[in-house]
């Protein structure tokens, strides 16, 4: 059974810093991995989707990397801003049942002005 | 596009009552997903549909939960009878469909329904 872990559970950094959020998964037989952002009381917003054949994906100040063999992904946020404060979740799709997403518990990020 | 629409946004009910949550997926999307989010268990997939047909309901916690998708633009998740442990945020998501292209299975989430069962 696939398990997804995100460490740390919470992170607080000053504005302007570059930071890395971590995601690990136990079964490397994945189809793709998706990073989401969730603001308090809101739904999830898709940030990046990285296919199993890719090593990284970039969108603006965000860069997601994937090392499938070691079961790890990172989300790099450059020049953090207070508006980046949210919970970040990663989710993986297995090769079996490729429509099913298995989520991590998330990292609650706070950017201090 | 309005995105995925869910109603109601908040629901407070008493134990034993029937609860119906509603979802309208993004127009043109062929797959629909129901999730539940709690502090203890995080986000869990309950059931998903392809072309209005339930594909996998293994995440539905028990027989008190049922979901239907009578047409491509509407789905319901029903809990009868409701219990306090059903209190959670319920999300609906939709995607274009399934297959080899990444954009086909990228899921878009609605704002959720916060359910409180007293």
PDB file of C-alpha atoms in Angstrom:
ATOM      1  CA  UNK A   1       0.000   0.000   0.000  1.00  0.00           C
ATOM      2  CA  UNK A   2       1.385   3.381  -1.019  1.00  0.00           C
ATOM      3  CA  UNK A   3       2.215   5.764   1.819  1.00  0.00           C
ATOM      4  CA  UNK A   4       3.180   9.388   1.335  1.00  0.00           C
ATOM      5  CA  UNK A   5       5.042  11.353   3.994  1.00  0.00           C
ATOM      6  CA  UNK A   6       5.767  15.064   4.131  1.00  0.00           C
ATOM      7  CA  UNK A   7       8.372  16.504   6.454  1.00  0.00           C
ATOM      8  CA  UNK A   8       8.316  18.899   8.182  1.00  0.00           C
ATOM      9  CA  UNK A   9       4.663  19.199   9.181  1.00  0.00           C
ATOM     10  CA  UNK A  10       5.112  22.938   9.639  1.00  0.00           C
ATOM     11  CA  UNK A  11       7.714  25.452   8.554  1.00  0.00           C
ATOM     12  CA  UNK A  12       8.117  29.148   9.311  1.00  0.00           C
ATOM     13  CA  UNK A  13      10.662  31.279   7.440  1.00  0.00           C
ATOM     14  CA  UNK A  14      11.294  34.998   6.882  1.00  0.00           C
ATOM     15  CA  UNK A  15      10.230  36.607   3.630  1.00  0.00           C
ATOM     16  CA  UNK A  16      12.707  36.400   0.797  1.00  0.00           C
ATOM     17  CA  UNK A  17      14.236  33.055   1.704  1.00  0.00           C
ATOM     18  CA  UNK A  18      14.464  30.140  -0.664  1.00  0.00           C
ATOM     19  CA  UNK A  19      12.990  26.966   0.809  1.00  0.00           C
ATOM     20  CA  UNK A  20      12.479  23.290   0.097  1.00  0.00           C
ATOM     21  CA  UNK A  21       9.506  21.119   1.002  1.00  0.00           C
ATOM     22  CA  UNK A  22       9.967  17.372   1.060  1.00  0.00           C
ATOM     23  CA  UNK A  23       7.743  14.479   0.028  1.00  0.00           C
ATOM     24  CA  UNK A  24       8.579  10.779   0.183  1.00  0.00           C
ATOM     25  CA  UNK A  25       6.616   7.763  -0.993  1.00  0.00           C
ATOM     26  CA  UNK A  26       7.047   4.072  -0.291  1.00  0.00           C
ATOM     27  CA  UNK A  27       6.177   2.519  -3.669  1.00  0.00           C
ATOM     28  CA  UNK A  28       8.286   3.784  -6.556  1.00  0.00           C
ATOM     29  CA  UNK A  29       5.871   2.365  -9.149  1.00  0.00           C
ATOM     30  CA  UNK A  30       4.174   5.689  -9.732  1.00  0.00           C
ATOM     31  CA  UNK A  31       2.542   7.219 -12.775  1.00  0.00           C
ATOM     32  CA  UNK A  32       3.038  10.813 -11.710  1.00  0.00           C
ATOM     33  CA  UNK A  33       3.206  13.119  -8.711  1.00  0.00           C
ATOM     34  CA  UNK A  34       1.235  16.283  -8.129  1.00  0.00           C
ATOM     35  CA  UNK A  35       1.881  19.209  -5.776  1.00  0.00           C
ATOM     36  CA  UNK A  36      -1.083  21.183  -4.460  1.00  0.00           C
ATOM     37  CA  UNK A  37      -1.562  24.281  -2.385  1.00  0.00           C
ATOM     38  CA  UNK A  38      -4.404  24.619   0.115  1.00  0.00           C
ATOM     39  CA  UNK A  39      -5.362  27.916   1.701  1.00  0.00           C
ATOM     40  CA  UNK A  40      -7.309  27.867   4.995  1.00  0.00           C
ATOM     41  CA  UNK A  41     -10.958  26.996   4.421  1.00  0.00           C
ATOM     42  CA  UNK A  42     -10.414  26.564   0.703  1.00  0.00           C
ATOM     43  CA  UNK A  43     -10.047  23.769  -1.802  1.00  0.00           C
ATOM     44  CA  UNK A  44      -6.825  22.519  -3.351  1.00  0.00           C
ATOM     45  CA  UNK A  45      -5.067  24.336  -6.163  1.00  0.00           C
ATOM     46  CA  UNK A  46      -2.838  22.296  -8.444  1.00  0.00           C
ATOM     47  CA  UNK A  47       0.682  23.741  -8.651  1.00  0.00           C
ATOM     48  CA  UNK A  48       2.745  21.249 -10.615  1.00  0.00           C
ATOM     49  CA  UNK A  49       2.309  17.782 -12.055  1.00  0.00           C
ATOM     50  CA  UNK A  50       5.466  15.815 -12.775  1.00  0.00           C
ATOM     51  CA  UNK A  51       5.360  12.624 -14.792  1.00  0.00           C
ATOM     52  CA  UNK A  52       7.356   9.572 -13.693  1.00  0.00           C
ATOM     53  CA  UNK A  53       9.615   9.983 -16.738  1.00  0.00           C
ATOM     54  CA  UNK A  54      10.484  13.573 -15.791  1.00  0.00           C
ATOM     55  CA  UNK A  55      13.100  14.800 -13.346  1.00  0.00           C
ATOM     56  CA  UNK A  56      11.651  18.234 -12.724  1.00  0.00           C
ATOM     57  CA  UNK A  57       8.974  20.760 -13.575  1.00  0.00           C
ATOM     58  CA  UNK A  58       9.021  24.516 -13.172  1.00  0.00           C
ATOM     59  CA  UNK A  59       6.323  27.132 -12.851  1.00  0.00           C
ATOM     60  CA  UNK A  60       7.392  30.656 -11.996  1.00  0.00           C
ATOM     61  CA  UNK A  61       9.152  30.618  -8.625  1.00  0.00           C
ATOM     62  CA  UNK A  62       8.273  26.964  -8.065  1.00  0.00           C
ATOM     63  CA  UNK A  63      10.374  23.993  -9.061  1.00  0.00           C
ATOM     64  CA  UNK A  64       9.421  20.381  -8.359  1.00  0.00           C
ATOM     65  CA  UNK A  65      11.905  17.559  -8.673  1.00  0.00           C
ATOM     66  CA  UNK A  66      11.280  13.833  -8.705  1.00  0.00           C
ATOM     67  CA  UNK A  67      13.641  10.967  -7.875  1.00  0.00           C
ATOM     68  CA  UNK A  68      11.417   7.978  -8.439  1.00  0.00           C
ATOM     69  CA  UNK A  69      14.001   5.339  -7.557  1.00  0.00           C
ATOM     70  CA  UNK A  70      14.554   6.799  -4.105  1.00  0.00           C
ATOM     71  CA  UNK A  71      10.875   7.629  -3.610  1.00  0.00           C
ATOM     72  CA  UNK A  72      11.357  11.355  -3.126  1.00  0.00           C
ATOM     73  CA  UNK A  73      10.140  14.657  -4.469  1.00  0.00           C
ATOM     74  CA  UNK A  74      10.974  18.194  -3.455  1.00  0.00           C
ATOM     75  CA  UNK A  75       9.176  21.471  -4.034  1.00  0.00           C
ATOM     76  CA  UNK A  76      11.545  24.422  -4.190  1.00  0.00           C
ATOM     77  CA  UNK A  77      10.109  27.896  -3.635  1.00  0.00           C
ATOM     78  CA  UNK A  78      12.377  30.777  -4.578  1.00  0.00           C
ATOM     79  CA  UNK A  79      12.259  34.219  -2.988  1.00  0.00           C
ATOM     80  CA  UNK A  80       9.351  33.384  -0.701  1.00  0.00           C
ATOM     81  CA  UNK A  81       6.564  35.912  -0.136  1.00  0.00           C
ATOM     82  CA  UNK A  82       3.882  36.221   2.562  1.00  0.00           C
ATOM     83  CA  UNK A  83       1.322  35.209  -0.070  1.00  0.00           C
ATOM     84  CA  UNK A  84       3.029  31.826  -0.290  1.00  0.00           C
ATOM     85  CA  UNK A  85       1.752  31.004   3.210  1.00  0.00           C
ATOM     86  CA  UNK A  86      -0.493  27.945   2.865  1.00  0.00           C
ATOM     87  CA  UNK A  87      -0.452  24.188   3.309  1.00  0.00           C
ATOM     88  CA  UNK A  88       1.376  22.329   0.554  1.00  0.00           C
ATOM     89  CA  UNK A  89       0.355  18.774  -0.235  1.00  0.00           C
ATOM     90  CA  UNK A  90       1.951  16.233  -2.485  1.00  0.00           C
ATOM     91  CA  UNK A  91       0.040  13.328  -3.970  1.00  0.00           C
ATOM     92  CA  UNK A  92       1.121  10.353  -6.040  1.00  0.00           C
ATOM     93  CA  UNK A  93      -0.670   8.238  -8.619  1.00  0.00           C
ATOM     94  CA  UNK A  94       0.343   4.594  -8.720  1.00  0.00           C
ATOM     95  CA  UNK A  95       0.728   2.673 -11.934  1.00  0.00           C
ATOM     96  CA  UNK A  96      -2.027   0.390 -10.698  1.00  0.00           C
ATOM     97  CA  UNK A  97      -5.186   2.476 -10.462  1.00  0.00           C
ATOM     98  CA  UNK A  98      -3.592   5.482 -12.066  1.00  0.00           C
ATOM     99  CA  UNK A  99      -6.519   7.770 -11.394  1.00  0.00           C
ATOM    100  CA  UNK A 100      -6.259   7.379  -7.623  1.00  0.00           C
ATOM    101  CA  UNK A 101      -4.282  10.010  -5.761  1.00  0.00           C
ATOM    102  CA  UNK A 102      -2.638   9.161  -2.430  1.00  0.00           C
ATOM    103  CA  UNK A 103      -1.955  12.300  -0.418  1.00  0.00           C
ATOM    104  CA  UNK A 104       0.626  13.228   2.170  1.00  0.00           C
ATOM    105  CA  UNK A 105      -0.440  15.059   5.319  1.00  0.00           C
ATOM    106  CA  UNK A 106       0.946  18.333   4.059  1.00  0.00           C
ATOM    107  CA  UNK A 107       3.440  20.953   5.193  1.00  0.00           C
ATOM    108  CA  UNK A 108       1.971  24.120   6.693  1.00  0.00           C
ATOM    109  CA  UNK A 109       4.166  26.975   5.480  1.00  0.00           C
ATOM    110  CA  UNK A 110       4.259  30.429   7.073  1.00  0.00           C
ATOM    111  CA  UNK A 111       6.248  33.246   5.478  1.00  0.00           C
ATOM    112  CA  UNK A 112       6.903  36.051   7.944  1.00  0.00           C
ATOM    113  CA  UNK A 113       7.100  39.614   6.575  1.00  0.00           C
TER     114      UNK A 113
ATOM    115  CA  UNK B   1     -15.215  28.381 -16.445  1.00  0.00           C
ATOM    116  CA  UNK B   2     -16.666  28.431 -12.923  1.00  0.00           C
ATOM    117  CA  UNK B   3     -14.582  25.498 -11.766  1.00  0.00           C
ATOM    118  CA  UNK B   4     -15.963  22.673  -9.665  1.00  0.00           C
ATOM    119  CA  UNK B   5     -19.031  23.780  -7.748  1.00  0.00           C
ATOM    120  CA  UNK B   6     -20.067  22.240  -4.443  1.00  0.00           C
ATOM    121  CA  UNK B   7     -23.095  22.854  -2.275  1.00  0.00           C
ATOM    122  CA  UNK B   8     -23.745  23.499   0.467  1.00  0.00           C
ATOM    123  CA  UNK B   9     -20.489  25.060   1.650  1.00  0.00           C
ATOM    124  CA  UNK B  10     -21.362  24.390   5.266  1.00  0.00           C
ATOM    125  CA  UNK B  11     -23.762  21.858   6.752  1.00  0.00           C
ATOM    126  CA  UNK B  12     -24.605  21.367  10.398  1.00  0.00           C
ATOM    127  CA  UNK B  13     -26.900  18.505  11.248  1.00  0.00           C
ATOM    128  CA  UNK B  14     -27.819  16.233  14.087  1.00  0.00           C
ATOM    129  CA  UNK B  15     -26.811  12.633  14.462  1.00  0.00           C
ATOM    130  CA  UNK B  16     -29.166  10.310  12.610  1.00  0.00           C
ATOM    131  CA  UNK B  17     -30.175  12.807   9.958  1.00  0.00           C
ATOM    132  CA  UNK B  18     -29.653  12.285   6.248  1.00  0.00           C
ATOM    133  CA  UNK B  19     -27.072  14.525   4.593  1.00  0.00           C
ATOM    134  CA  UNK B  20     -26.737  15.121   0.852  1.00  0.00           C
ATOM    135  CA  UNK B  21     -23.715  16.848  -0.627  1.00  0.00           C
ATOM    136  CA  UNK B  22     -23.779  18.059  -4.216  1.00  0.00           C
ATOM    137  CA  UNK B  23     -21.174  18.582  -6.889  1.00  0.00           C
ATOM    138  CA  UNK B  24     -21.090  20.013 -10.385  1.00  0.00           C
ATOM    139  CA  UNK B  25     -17.840  19.131 -12.202  1.00  0.00           C
ATOM    140  CA  UNK B  26     -16.093  21.289 -14.748  1.00  0.00           C
ATOM    141  CA  UNK B  27     -17.921  21.120 -18.063  1.00  0.00           C
ATOM    142  CA  UNK B  28     -16.303  18.591 -20.387  1.00  0.00           C
ATOM    143  CA  UNK B  29     -14.624  16.641 -17.601  1.00  0.00           C
ATOM    144  CA  UNK B  30     -15.359  12.938 -17.660  1.00  0.00           C
ATOM    145  CA  UNK B  31     -14.003  11.849 -14.281  1.00  0.00           C
ATOM    146  CA  UNK B  32     -15.314  12.880 -10.883  1.00  0.00           C
ATOM    147  CA  UNK B  33     -13.846  12.176  -7.463  1.00  0.00           C
ATOM    148  CA  UNK B  34     -15.163  12.480  -3.901  1.00  0.00           C
ATOM    149  CA  UNK B  35     -12.635  13.000  -1.081  1.00  0.00           C
ATOM    150  CA  UNK B  36     -12.880  13.463   2.663  1.00  0.00           C
ATOM    151  CA  UNK B  37     -10.393  15.507   4.695  1.00  0.00           C
ATOM    152  CA  UNK B  38      -9.910  15.241   8.457  1.00  0.00           C
ATOM    153  CA  UNK B  39      -7.100  16.286  10.745  1.00  0.00           C
ATOM    154  CA  UNK B  40      -6.464  12.704  11.776  1.00  0.00           C
ATOM    155  CA  UNK B  41      -6.545  10.971   8.395  1.00  0.00           C
ATOM    156  CA  UNK B  42      -5.778  13.752   5.928  1.00  0.00           C
ATOM    157  CA  UNK B  43      -7.285  13.552   2.443  1.00  0.00           C
ATOM    158  CA  UNK B  44      -8.839  10.227   1.500  1.00  0.00           C
ATOM    159  CA  UNK B  45     -10.433   9.210  -1.777  1.00  0.00           C
ATOM    160  CA  UNK B  46     -13.930   7.878  -1.210  1.00  0.00           C
ATOM    161  CA  UNK B  47     -15.141   7.040  -4.718  1.00  0.00           C
ATOM    162  CA  UNK B  48     -14.608   8.057  -8.323  1.00  0.00           C
ATOM    163  CA  UNK B  49     -16.625   7.924 -11.531  1.00  0.00           C
ATOM    164  CA  UNK B  50     -15.648   7.735 -15.195  1.00  0.00           C
ATOM    165  CA  UNK B  51     -18.360   8.735 -17.662  1.00  0.00           C
ATOM    166  CA  UNK B  52     -20.904   8.683 -14.815  1.00  0.00           C
ATOM    167  CA  UNK B  53     -20.056   5.081 -13.896  1.00  0.00           C
ATOM    168  CA  UNK B  54     -18.609   4.305 -10.436  1.00  0.00           C
ATOM    169  CA  UNK B  55     -15.167   2.766 -10.920  1.00  0.00           C
ATOM    170  CA  UNK B  56     -13.778   2.359  -7.429  1.00  0.00           C
ATOM    171  CA  UNK B  57     -15.735   2.798  -4.203  1.00  0.00           C
ATOM    172  CA  UNK B  58     -13.263   1.001  -1.964  1.00  0.00           C
ATOM    173  CA  UNK B  59     -12.734   4.175   0.040  1.00  0.00           C
ATOM    174  CA  UNK B  60     -16.353   4.524   1.066  1.00  0.00           C
ATOM    175  CA  UNK B  61     -16.235   3.932   4.816  1.00  0.00           C
ATOM    176  CA  UNK B  62     -19.442   1.953   5.218  1.00  0.00           C
ATOM    177  CA  UNK B  63     -22.915   1.337   3.885  1.00  0.00           C
ATOM    178  CA  UNK B  64     -24.166   4.581   5.340  1.00  0.00           C
ATOM    179  CA  UNK B  65     -22.351   6.335   2.508  1.00  0.00           C
ATOM    180  CA  UNK B  66     -23.596   6.277  -1.071  1.00  0.00           C
ATOM    181  CA  UNK B  67     -22.757   8.286  -4.189  1.00  0.00           C
ATOM    182  CA  UNK B  68     -24.504   8.748  -7.491  1.00  0.00           C
ATOM    183  CA  UNK B  69     -23.799  10.480 -10.757  1.00  0.00           C
ATOM    184  CA  UNK B  70     -27.027  10.586 -12.752  1.00  0.00           C
ATOM    185  CA  UNK B  71     -25.500  12.697 -15.522  1.00  0.00           C
ATOM    186  CA  UNK B  72     -22.247  14.290 -16.588  1.00  0.00           C
ATOM    187  CA  UNK B  73     -22.907  17.543 -14.751  1.00  0.00           C
ATOM    188  CA  UNK B  74     -24.106  16.403 -11.339  1.00  0.00           C
ATOM    189  CA  UNK B  75     -23.128  14.082  -8.530  1.00  0.00           C
ATOM    190  CA  UNK B  76     -24.309  13.535  -4.971  1.00  0.00           C
ATOM    191  CA  UNK B  77     -22.735  12.021  -1.878  1.00  0.00           C
ATOM    192  CA  UNK B  78     -25.284  10.908   0.682  1.00  0.00           C
ATOM    193  CA  UNK B  79     -24.794   9.899   4.297  1.00  0.00           C
ATOM    194  CA  UNK B  80     -27.699   8.178   5.990  1.00  0.00           C
ATOM    195  CA  UNK B  81     -27.797   8.086   8.955  1.00  0.00           C
ATOM    196  CA  UNK B  82     -25.083  10.592   9.794  1.00  0.00           C
ATOM    197  CA  UNK B  83     -22.813  10.201  12.835  1.00  0.00           C
ATOM    198  CA  UNK B  84     -20.508  12.656  14.640  1.00  0.00           C
ATOM    199  CA  UNK B  85     -17.426  10.843  13.278  1.00  0.00           C
ATOM    200  CA  UNK B  86     -18.550  11.802   9.758  1.00  0.00           C
ATOM    201  CA  UNK B  87     -17.690  15.431  10.554  1.00  0.00           C
ATOM    202  CA  UNK B  88     -15.089  16.471   7.985  1.00  0.00           C
ATOM    203  CA  UNK B  89     -14.570  18.562   4.871  1.00  0.00           C
ATOM    204  CA  UNK B  90     -15.807  16.767   1.771  1.00  0.00           C
ATOM    205  CA  UNK B  91     -14.207  17.701  -1.541  1.00  0.00           C
ATOM    206  CA  UNK B  92     -15.296  16.974  -5.052  1.00  0.00           C
ATOM    207  CA  UNK B  93     -12.752  17.045  -7.884  1.00  0.00           C
ATOM    208  CA  UNK B  94     -12.930  16.469 -11.604  1.00  0.00           C
ATOM    209  CA  UNK B  95     -10.509  15.732 -14.420  1.00  0.00           C
ATOM    210  CA  UNK B  96     -10.689  15.507 -18.193  1.00  0.00           C
ATOM    211  CA  UNK B  97     -10.470  11.762 -17.943  1.00  0.00           C
ATOM    212  CA  UNK B  98      -7.773   9.160 -17.878  1.00  0.00           C
ATOM    213  CA  UNK B  99      -4.983   8.042 -20.111  1.00  0.00           C
ATOM    214  CA  UNK B 100      -1.421   8.771 -21.062  1.00  0.00           C
ATOM    215  CA  UNK B 101      -1.523  12.548 -21.220  1.00  0.00           C
ATOM    216  CA  UNK B 102      -0.707  14.343 -17.993  1.00  0.00           C
ATOM    217  CA  UNK B 103      -3.435  16.928 -18.477  1.00  0.00           C
ATOM    218  CA  UNK B 104      -6.059  14.203 -18.739  1.00  0.00           C
ATOM    219  CA  UNK B 105      -5.713  13.146 -15.122  1.00  0.00           C
ATOM    220  CA  UNK B 106      -4.831  16.446 -13.502  1.00  0.00           C
ATOM    221  CA  UNK B 107      -7.540  16.931 -10.886  1.00  0.00           C
ATOM    222  CA  UNK B 108      -9.256  20.222 -10.112  1.00  0.00           C
ATOM    223  CA  UNK B 109     -10.866  20.584  -6.723  1.00  0.00           C
ATOM    224  CA  UNK B 110     -13.996  22.341  -5.552  1.00  0.00           C
ATOM    225  CA  UNK B 111     -14.079  24.543  -2.429  1.00  0.00           C
ATOM    226  CA  UNK B 112     -15.413  21.720  -0.253  1.00  0.00           C
ATOM    227  CA  UNK B 113     -18.378  21.214   2.065  1.00  0.00           C
ATOM    228  CA  UNK B 114     -17.652  21.458   5.774  1.00  0.00           C
ATOM    229  CA  UNK B 115     -19.944  18.964   7.502  1.00  0.00           C
ATOM    230  CA  UNK B 116     -20.557  19.033  11.232  1.00  0.00           C
ATOM    231  CA  UNK B 117     -22.671  16.293  12.779  1.00  0.00           C
ATOM    232  CA  UNK B 118     -23.729  17.049  16.349  1.00  0.00           C
TER     233      UNK B 118
END
